[in-house]
Structure formats: C-alpha cells, structure tokens
Tab-separated table of N, CA and C in Angstrom:
chain	number	residue	atom	x	y	z
A	1	MET	N	-3.095	53.144	-75.376
A	1	MET	CA	-4.015	52.189	-74.753
A	1	MET	C	-5.233	52.946	-74.227
A	2	ARG	N	-6.380	52.345	-74.389
A	2	ARG	CA	-7.629	52.943	-73.898
A	2	ARG	C	-7.590	53.121	-72.387
A	3	LYS	N	-8.257	54.152	-71.899
A	3	LYS	CA	-8.338	54.403	-70.464
A	3	LYS	C	-9.451	53.594	-69.806
A	4	GLU	N	-10.316	53.016	-70.640
A	4	GLU	CA	-11.367	52.176	-70.081
A	4	GLU	C	-11.688	51.064	-71.065
A	5	PRO	N	-12.314	50.007	-70.559
A	5	PRO	CA	-12.640	48.878	-71.447
A	5	PRO	C	-13.781	49.226	-72.391
A	6	VAL	N	-14.034	48.323	-73.310
A	6	VAL	CA	-15.208	48.415	-74.178
A	6	VAL	C	-16.352	47.770	-73.403
A	7	PHE	N	-17.462	48.474	-73.269
A	7	PHE	CA	-18.610	47.965	-72.512
A	7	PHE	C	-19.683	47.455	-73.467
A	8	PHE	N	-20.156	46.230	-73.213
A	8	PHE	CA	-21.281	45.648	-73.947
A	8	PHE	C	-22.402	45.409	-72.948
A	9	GLU	N	-23.411	46.239	-73.012
A	9	GLU	CA	-24.553	46.090	-72.114
A	9	GLU	C	-25.610	45.194	-72.758
A	10	ASN	N	-26.501	44.678	-71.918
A	10	ASN	CA	-27.584	43.784	-72.361
A	10	ASN	C	-27.042	42.562	-73.100
A	11	SER	N	-25.984	41.996	-72.551
A	11	SER	CA	-25.325	40.834	-73.141
A	11	SER	C	-25.793	39.549	-72.460
A	12	LYS	N	-25.770	38.467	-73.191
A	12	LYS	CA	-26.106	37.146	-72.640
A	12	LYS	C	-24.880	36.456	-72.025
A	13	VAL	N	-23.685	36.985	-72.248
A	13	VAL	CA	-22.460	36.348	-71.737
A	13	VAL	C	-22.516	36.148	-70.220
A	14	PRO	N	-22.892	37.161	-69.416
A	14	PRO	CA	-22.965	36.917	-67.967
A	14	PRO	C	-24.000	35.862	-67.584
A	15	VAL	N	-25.076	35.796	-68.333
A	15	VAL	CA	-26.107	34.785	-68.074
A	15	VAL	C	-25.527	33.393	-68.285
A	16	TRP	N	-24.842	33.201	-69.393
A	16	TRP	CA	-24.250	31.889	-69.698
A	16	TRP	C	-23.178	31.515	-68.675
A	17	LEU	N	-22.305	32.464	-68.349
A	17	LEU	CA	-21.208	32.174	-67.415
A	17	LEU	C	-21.697	31.914	-65.996
A	18	SER	N	-22.833	32.501	-65.638
A	18	SER	CA	-23.391	32.287	-64.295
A	18	SER	C	-23.750	30.831	-64.050
A	19	LYS	N	-23.996	30.094	-65.112
A	19	LYS	CA	-24.328	28.670	-64.963
A	19	LYS	C	-23.146	27.868	-64.404
A	20	PHE	N	-21.927	28.405	-64.532
A	20	PHE	CA	-20.721	27.705	-64.087
A	20	PHE	C	-20.046	28.373	-62.892
A	21	ALA	N	-20.593	29.472	-62.419
A	21	ALA	CA	-19.956	30.271	-61.367
A	21	ALA	C	-20.670	30.093	-60.033
A	22	PRO	N	-19.967	30.364	-58.929
A	22	PRO	CA	-20.594	30.256	-57.609
A	22	PRO	C	-21.470	31.470	-57.277
A	23	ILE	N	-21.513	32.447	-58.177
A	23	ILE	CA	-22.318	33.646	-57.989
A	23	ILE	C	-23.096	33.915	-59.267
A	24	GLU	N	-24.112	34.744	-59.151
A	24	GLU	CA	-24.808	35.191	-60.349
A	24	GLU	C	-24.060	36.406	-60.873
A	25	ILE	N	-23.564	36.313	-62.078
A	25	ILE	CA	-22.735	37.363	-62.663
A	25	ILE	C	-23.631	38.405	-63.320
A	26	SER	N	-23.475	39.650	-62.879
A	26	SER	CA	-24.224	40.730	-63.534
A	26	SER	C	-23.353	41.427	-64.571
A	27	ALA	N	-22.035	41.444	-64.310
A	27	ALA	CA	-21.078	42.018	-65.265
A	27	ALA	C	-19.749	41.295	-65.078
A	28	ILE	N	-18.999	41.186	-66.178
A	28	ILE	CA	-17.705	40.506	-66.112
A	28	ILE	C	-16.751	41.145	-67.111
A	29	THR	N	-15.525	41.329	-66.649
A	29	THR	CA	-14.471	41.830	-67.525
A	29	THR	C	-13.701	40.633	-68.046
A	30	LEU	N	-13.604	40.543	-69.344
A	30	LEU	CA	-12.818	39.496	-69.989
A	30	LEU	C	-11.793	40.198	-70.872
A	31	GLY	N	-10.596	40.328	-70.341
A	31	GLY	CA	-9.557	41.049	-71.063
A	31	GLY	C	-9.872	42.525	-71.142
A	32	LEU	N	-10.096	43.009	-72.335
A	32	LEU	CA	-10.304	44.440	-72.555
A	32	LEU	C	-11.772	44.795	-72.770
A	33	VAL	N	-12.655	43.832	-72.478
A	33	VAL	CA	-14.077	43.997	-72.741
A	33	VAL	C	-14.880	43.667	-71.490
A	34	VAL	N	-15.947	44.436	-71.258
A	34	VAL	CA	-16.875	44.170	-70.156
A	34	VAL	C	-18.225	43.802	-70.749
A	35	PHE	N	-18.769	42.698	-70.275
A	35	PHE	CA	-20.099	42.250	-70.684
A	35	PHE	C	-21.027	42.411	-69.481
A	36	ALA	N	-22.196	42.994	-69.695
A	36	ALA	CA	-23.168	43.202	-68.619
A	36	ALA	C	-24.532	42.684	-69.033
A	37	ARG	N	-25.270	42.152	-68.051
A	37	ARG	CA	-26.624	41.663	-68.308
A	37	ARG	C	-27.552	42.786	-68.753
A	38	GLY	N	-27.451	43.906	-68.074
A	38	GLY	CA	-28.328	45.045	-68.354
A	38	GLY	C	-27.483	46.280	-68.582
A	39	THR	N	-28.003	47.406	-68.147
A	39	THR	CA	-27.216	48.630	-68.242
A	39	THR	C	-26.363	48.751	-66.985
A	40	LEU	N	-25.204	49.346	-67.139
A	40	LEU	CA	-24.240	49.443	-66.044
A	40	LEU	C	-24.376	50.746	-65.274
A	41	SER	N	-24.343	50.636	-63.954
A	41	SER	CA	-24.271	51.822	-63.108
A	41	SER	C	-22.841	52.358	-63.162
A	42	GLN	N	-22.658	53.584	-62.743
A	42	GLN	CA	-21.304	54.147	-62.707
A	42	GLN	C	-20.425	53.364	-61.743
A	43	ARG	N	-20.994	52.903	-60.649
A	43	ARG	CA	-20.228	52.113	-59.673
A	43	ARG	C	-19.732	50.815	-60.306
A	44	THR	N	-20.598	50.125	-61.018
A	44	THR	CA	-20.197	48.871	-61.662
A	44	THR	C	-19.179	49.139	-62.763
A	45	LYS	N	-19.340	50.226	-63.487
A	45	LYS	CA	-18.335	50.578	-64.501
A	45	LYS	C	-16.972	50.790	-63.848
A	46	ARG	N	-16.947	51.472	-62.686
A	46	ARG	CA	-15.666	51.661	-61.981
A	46	ARG	C	-15.097	50.313	-61.541
A	47	HIS	N	-15.946	49.463	-60.980
A	47	HIS	CA	-15.509	48.137	-60.515
A	47	HIS	C	-14.869	47.364	-61.669
A	48	GLU	N	-15.549	47.307	-62.793
A	48	GLU	CA	-15.042	46.554	-63.936
A	48	GLU	C	-13.833	47.233	-64.571
A	49	THR	N	-13.756	48.550	-64.507
A	49	THR	CA	-12.589	49.256	-65.034
A	49	THR	C	-11.363	49.000	-64.167
A	50	ILE	N	-11.556	48.832	-62.870
A	50	ILE	CA	-10.436	48.426	-61.998
A	50	ILE	C	-9.907	47.083	-62.480
A	51	HIS	N	-10.804	46.151	-62.775
A	51	HIS	CA	-10.366	44.851	-63.304
A	51	HIS	C	-9.638	45.019	-64.644
A	52	TYR	N	-10.116	45.907	-65.475
A	52	TYR	CA	-9.463	46.187	-66.763
A	52	TYR	C	-8.000	46.590	-66.530
A	53	TYR	N	-7.763	47.490	-65.586
A	53	TYR	CA	-6.381	47.899	-65.286
A	53	TYR	C	-5.566	46.741	-64.713
A	54	GLN	N	-6.200	45.906	-63.903
A	54	GLN	CA	-5.510	44.729	-63.369
A	54	GLN	C	-5.109	43.786	-64.505
A	55	TYR	N	-5.993	43.598	-65.456
A	55	TYR	CA	-5.677	42.779	-66.637
A	55	TYR	C	-4.463	43.342	-67.362
A	56	LEU	N	-4.447	44.664	-67.588
A	56	LEU	CA	-3.331	45.284	-68.305
A	56	LEU	C	-2.021	45.107	-67.545
A	57	GLU	N	-2.063	45.279	-66.228
A	57	GLU	CA	-0.854	45.172	-65.399
A	57	GLU	C	-0.274	43.764	-65.389
A	58	THR	N	-1.115	42.788	-65.568
A	58	THR	CA	-0.675	41.395	-65.477
A	58	THR	C	-0.668	40.701	-66.846
A	59	PHE	N	-0.733	41.498	-67.899
A	59	PHE	CA	-0.648	40.989	-69.274
A	59	PHE	C	-1.730	39.952	-69.587
A	60	ILE	N	-2.903	40.186	-69.121
A	60	ILE	CA	-4.112	39.394	-69.327
A	60	ILE	C	-3.989	37.971	-68.782
A	61	ILE	N	-3.073	37.187	-69.262
A	61	ILE	CA	-2.943	35.797	-68.788
A	61	ILE	C	-2.579	35.750	-67.301
A	62	GLY	N	-1.786	36.703	-66.858
A	62	GLY	CA	-1.428	36.772	-65.443
A	62	GLY	C	-2.644	37.005	-64.568
A	63	PHE	N	-3.553	37.840	-65.049
A	63	PHE	CA	-4.789	38.086	-64.295
A	63	PHE	C	-5.539	36.777	-64.090
A	64	LEU	N	-5.711	36.039	-65.163
A	64	LEU	CA	-6.462	34.781	-65.077
A	64	LEU	C	-5.789	33.783	-64.141
A	65	LEU	N	-4.471	33.669	-64.232
A	65	LEU	CA	-3.733	32.736	-63.370
A	65	LEU	C	-3.825	33.135	-61.901
A	66	ILE	N	-3.602	34.411	-61.623
A	66	ILE	CA	-3.664	34.886	-60.233
A	66	ILE	C	-5.082	34.785	-59.699
A	67	TYR	N	-6.062	35.144	-60.510
A	67	TYR	CA	-7.466	35.097	-60.099
A	67	TYR	C	-7.847	33.675	-59.674
A	68	PHE	N	-7.533	32.705	-60.515
A	68	PHE	CA	-7.902	31.321	-60.193
A	68	PHE	C	-7.058	30.768	-59.048
A	69	PHE	N	-5.800	31.148	-58.966
A	69	PHE	CA	-4.977	30.732	-57.825
A	69	PHE	C	-5.589	31.256	-56.528
A	70	ASP	N	-5.898	32.547	-56.483
A	70	ASP	CA	-6.489	33.145	-55.286
A	70	ASP	C	-7.787	32.448	-54.914
A	71	TYR	N	-8.632	32.198	-55.906
A	71	TYR	CA	-9.918	31.565	-55.632
A	71	TYR	C	-9.727	30.161	-55.056
A	72	LEU	N	-8.864	29.380	-55.672
A	72	LEU	CA	-8.614	28.026	-55.162
A	72	LEU	C	-7.980	28.062	-53.774
A	73	TYR	N	-7.057	28.991	-53.553
A	73	TYR	CA	-6.421	29.145	-52.243
A	73	TYR	C	-7.483	29.444	-51.177
A	74	CYS	N	-8.366	30.378	-51.490
A	74	CYS	CA	-9.415	30.747	-50.534
A	74	CYS	C	-10.391	29.600	-50.302
A	75	ALA	N	-10.750	28.923	-51.369
A	75	ALA	CA	-11.720	27.835	-51.270
A	75	ALA	C	-11.167	26.636	-50.514
A	76	VAL	N	-9.917	26.272	-50.807
A	76	VAL	CA	-9.361	25.037	-50.255
A	76	VAL	C	-8.510	25.285	-49.008
A	77	ILE	N	-7.481	26.097	-49.112
A	77	ILE	CA	-6.563	26.313	-47.993
A	77	ILE	C	-7.241	27.089	-46.864
A	78	LYS	N	-7.967	28.137	-47.211
A	78	LYS	CA	-8.675	28.940	-46.203
A	78	LYS	C	-10.016	28.321	-45.816
A	79	LYS	N	-10.372	27.217	-46.469
A	79	LYS	CA	-11.572	26.438	-46.171
A	79	LYS	C	-12.862	27.246	-46.263
A	80	LYS	N	-12.919	28.124	-47.268
A	80	LYS	CA	-14.124	28.910	-47.488
A	80	LYS	C	-15.072	28.220	-48.457
A	81	GLY	N	-14.606	27.119	-49.056
A	81	GLY	CA	-15.418	26.418	-50.036
A	81	GLY	C	-15.560	27.240	-51.308
A	82	PHE	N	-16.253	26.690	-52.258
A	82	PHE	CA	-16.438	27.370	-53.535
A	82	PHE	C	-17.673	28.270	-53.417
A	83	THR	N	-17.472	29.338	-52.665
A	83	THR	CA	-18.576	30.205	-52.249
A	83	THR	C	-18.332	31.654	-52.648
A	84	ARG	N	-19.339	32.466	-52.386
A	84	ARG	CA	-19.228	33.913	-52.590
A	84	ARG	C	-18.127	34.495	-51.706
A	85	ASP	N	-17.968	33.940	-50.500
A	85	ASP	CA	-16.926	34.420	-49.584
A	85	ASP	C	-15.535	34.194	-50.177
A	86	ALA	N	-15.319	33.050	-50.803
A	86	ALA	CA	-14.027	32.788	-51.461
A	86	ALA	C	-13.822	33.753	-52.617
A	87	TYR	N	-14.859	33.983	-53.390
A	87	TYR	CA	-14.800	34.934	-54.509
A	87	TYR	C	-14.453	36.337	-54.021
A	88	ARG	N	-15.092	36.785	-52.946
A	88	ARG	CA	-14.842	38.139	-52.426
A	88	ARG	C	-13.460	38.264	-51.789
A	89	SER	N	-12.799	37.135	-51.517
A	89	SER	CA	-11.461	37.140	-50.919
A	89	SER	C	-10.334	37.194	-51.949
A	90	ILE	N	-10.665	37.118	-53.218
A	90	ILE	CA	-9.664	37.243	-54.282
A	90	ILE	C	-9.108	38.661	-54.235
A	91	ARG	N	-7.802	38.805	-54.303
A	91	ARG	CA	-7.188	40.133	-54.175
A	91	ARG	C	-7.705	41.124	-55.207
A	92	PHE	N	-7.915	40.701	-56.425
A	92	PHE	CA	-8.453	41.589	-57.453
A	92	PHE	C	-9.856	42.086	-57.064
A	93	GLU	N	-10.658	41.184	-56.524
A	93	GLU	CA	-12.013	41.562	-56.100
A	93	GLU	C	-11.973	42.459	-54.868
A	94	GLN	N	-11.050	42.189	-53.961
A	94	GLN	CA	-10.931	43.035	-52.780
A	94	GLN	C	-10.672	44.483	-53.178
A	95	GLU	N	-9.723	44.676	-54.096
A	95	GLU	CA	-9.429	46.043	-54.540
A	95	GLU	C	-10.649	46.666	-55.219
A	96	ALA	N	-11.283	45.935	-56.110
A	96	ALA	CA	-12.414	46.480	-56.859
A	96	ALA	C	-13.586	46.828	-55.938
A	97	TYR	N	-13.940	45.928	-55.024
A	97	TYR	CA	-15.056	46.208	-54.119
A	97	TYR	C	-14.724	47.320	-53.123
A	98	ALA	N	-13.487	47.388	-52.675
A	98	ALA	CA	-13.105	48.423	-51.703
A	98	ALA	C	-13.128	49.823	-52.301
A	99	ASN	N	-13.034	49.928	-53.620
A	99	ASN	CA	-12.873	51.241	-54.250
A	99	ASN	C	-13.895	51.593	-55.313
A	100	ASP	N	-14.859	50.720	-55.573
A	100	ASP	CA	-15.774	51.009	-56.674
A	100	ASP	C	-16.753	52.141	-56.394
A	101	ASP	N	-16.856	52.576	-55.139
A	101	ASP	CA	-17.731	53.705	-54.834
A	101	ASP	C	-16.975	55.042	-54.789
A	102	ASP	N	-15.665	55.000	-54.955
A	102	ASP	CA	-14.821	56.201	-54.927
A	102	ASP	C	-14.698	56.763	-56.347
A	103	GLU	N	-15.349	57.874	-56.592
A	103	GLU	CA	-15.375	58.452	-57.935
A	103	GLU	C	-14.003	58.911	-58.423
A	104	GLU	N	-13.063	59.125	-57.523
A	104	GLU	CA	-11.724	59.589	-57.910
A	104	GLU	C	-10.689	58.464	-57.960
A	105	TYR	N	-11.089	57.263	-57.565
A	105	TYR	CA	-10.119	56.170	-57.457
A	105	TYR	C	-9.369	55.899	-58.760
A	106	LEU	N	-10.068	55.832	-59.859
A	106	LEU	CA	-9.409	55.510	-61.127
A	106	LEU	C	-8.417	56.594	-61.551
A	107	ASN	N	-8.652	57.822	-61.145
A	107	ASN	CA	-7.722	58.911	-61.458
A	107	ASN	C	-6.470	58.860	-60.590
A	108	ASN	N	-6.602	58.286	-59.402
A	108	ASN	CA	-5.507	58.286	-58.431
A	108	ASN	C	-4.910	56.908	-58.167
A	109	ARG	N	-5.449	55.890	-58.790
A	109	ARG	CA	-5.023	54.515	-58.516
A	109	ARG	C	-3.548	54.321	-58.847
A	110	ILE	N	-2.860	53.669	-57.918
A	110	ILE	CA	-1.458	53.307	-58.109
A	110	ILE	C	-1.418	51.918	-58.739
A	111	LYS	N	-0.576	51.753	-59.754
A	111	LYS	CA	-0.453	50.445	-60.413
A	111	LYS	C	-0.169	49.354	-59.390
A	112	TYR	N	-0.692	48.184	-59.670
A	112	TYR	CA	-0.496	46.987	-58.840
A	112	TYR	C	-1.046	47.152	-57.425
A	113	SER	N	-2.037	47.989	-57.235
A	113	SER	CA	-2.623	48.201	-55.906
A	113	SER	C	-3.185	46.918	-55.313
A	114	TRP	N	-3.612	46.004	-56.143
A	114	TRP	CA	-4.199	44.748	-55.655
A	114	TRP	C	-3.201	43.958	-54.823
A	115	ILE	N	-1.897	44.180	-55.016
A	115	ILE	CA	-0.885	43.448	-54.248
A	115	ILE	C	-0.978	43.768	-52.756
A	116	ASN	N	-1.502	44.935	-52.426
A	116	ASN	CA	-1.605	45.354	-51.029
A	116	ASN	C	-2.721	44.674	-50.264
A	117	TYR	N	-3.542	43.905	-50.940
A	117	TYR	CA	-4.625	43.198	-50.286
A	117	TYR	C	-4.161	41.811	-49.868
A	118	ARG	N	-4.663	41.365	-48.736
A	118	ARG	CA	-4.206	40.108	-48.141
A	118	ARG	C	-4.765	38.896	-48.891
A	119	LEU	N	-3.878	37.996	-49.273
A	119	LEU	CA	-4.285	36.752	-49.910
A	119	LEU	C	-5.228	35.994	-48.969
A	120	GLY	N	-6.388	35.683	-49.433
A	120	GLY	CA	-7.364	34.991	-48.608
A	120	GLY	C	-8.311	35.904	-47.874
A	121	GLY	N	-8.133	37.199	-48.029
A	121	GLY	CA	-9.027	38.159	-47.381
A	121	GLY	C	-8.699	38.347	-45.919
A	122	SER	N	-9.602	39.029	-45.249
A	122	SER	CA	-9.371	39.322	-43.813
A	122	SER	C	-9.790	38.199	-42.917
C-alpha cells in the first residue's frame, strides 16, 4: 500500500464540491486521492495524508459514515449548526488540524489516533 495518497493539484473538484459544503474547500481527500484547487503546501499535504490513513483504517466506507455521523452529531445534537465549527469538531478533522504542522507526525502516528479525540469537539 502506498505511504501517501495520489495528489492532483489545480483541480476543479474542490471548486465544484464547495458549492455544496459549509466551507470553501481548498483540498479534499476522496479515498486514496487528494484533489486541490492550487498547489499544495507541505502542511496541507500532511493534513490530507492524515485523512488518507484514516480512510485506510476504516476501509474507506467507514470513513465516510463516521465523518457524516460526526458532522450531523455536531450540527444537531451539539447545536453547532451546519457551520465551520461543526466541521472542525469532526474527530477526523480534529486529528488532522491538531497535527498537520508536525513534520514528524506521519512517521510516528499511531493507528486509529482519531478515536482519542472527543466526539463533538471541546
């Protein structure tokens, strides 16, 4: 298995998906592929590669189910609405944002680390 996803820079996919999202998407991991509007910084590559590992750990479909469950839980139960705050409270996003500036994180990451983040955020 690849150690990192396939990166597609200067893609229109994030532009199209942003029309349906509560945030403007600059990059998105979809399974084993990352699509970016422009060129990716090393930080964004790390962020999206964390998602790539989360996808692998949850057999792709699990990632999608957990991601949407977390988002709906945050939006409705935690009453954050369909906002950026609800998005940032998703456990997968919490792990990625907390560690995307750590250059050694991907080398030292423990599988299923996202489980250690609190459902609904802090």
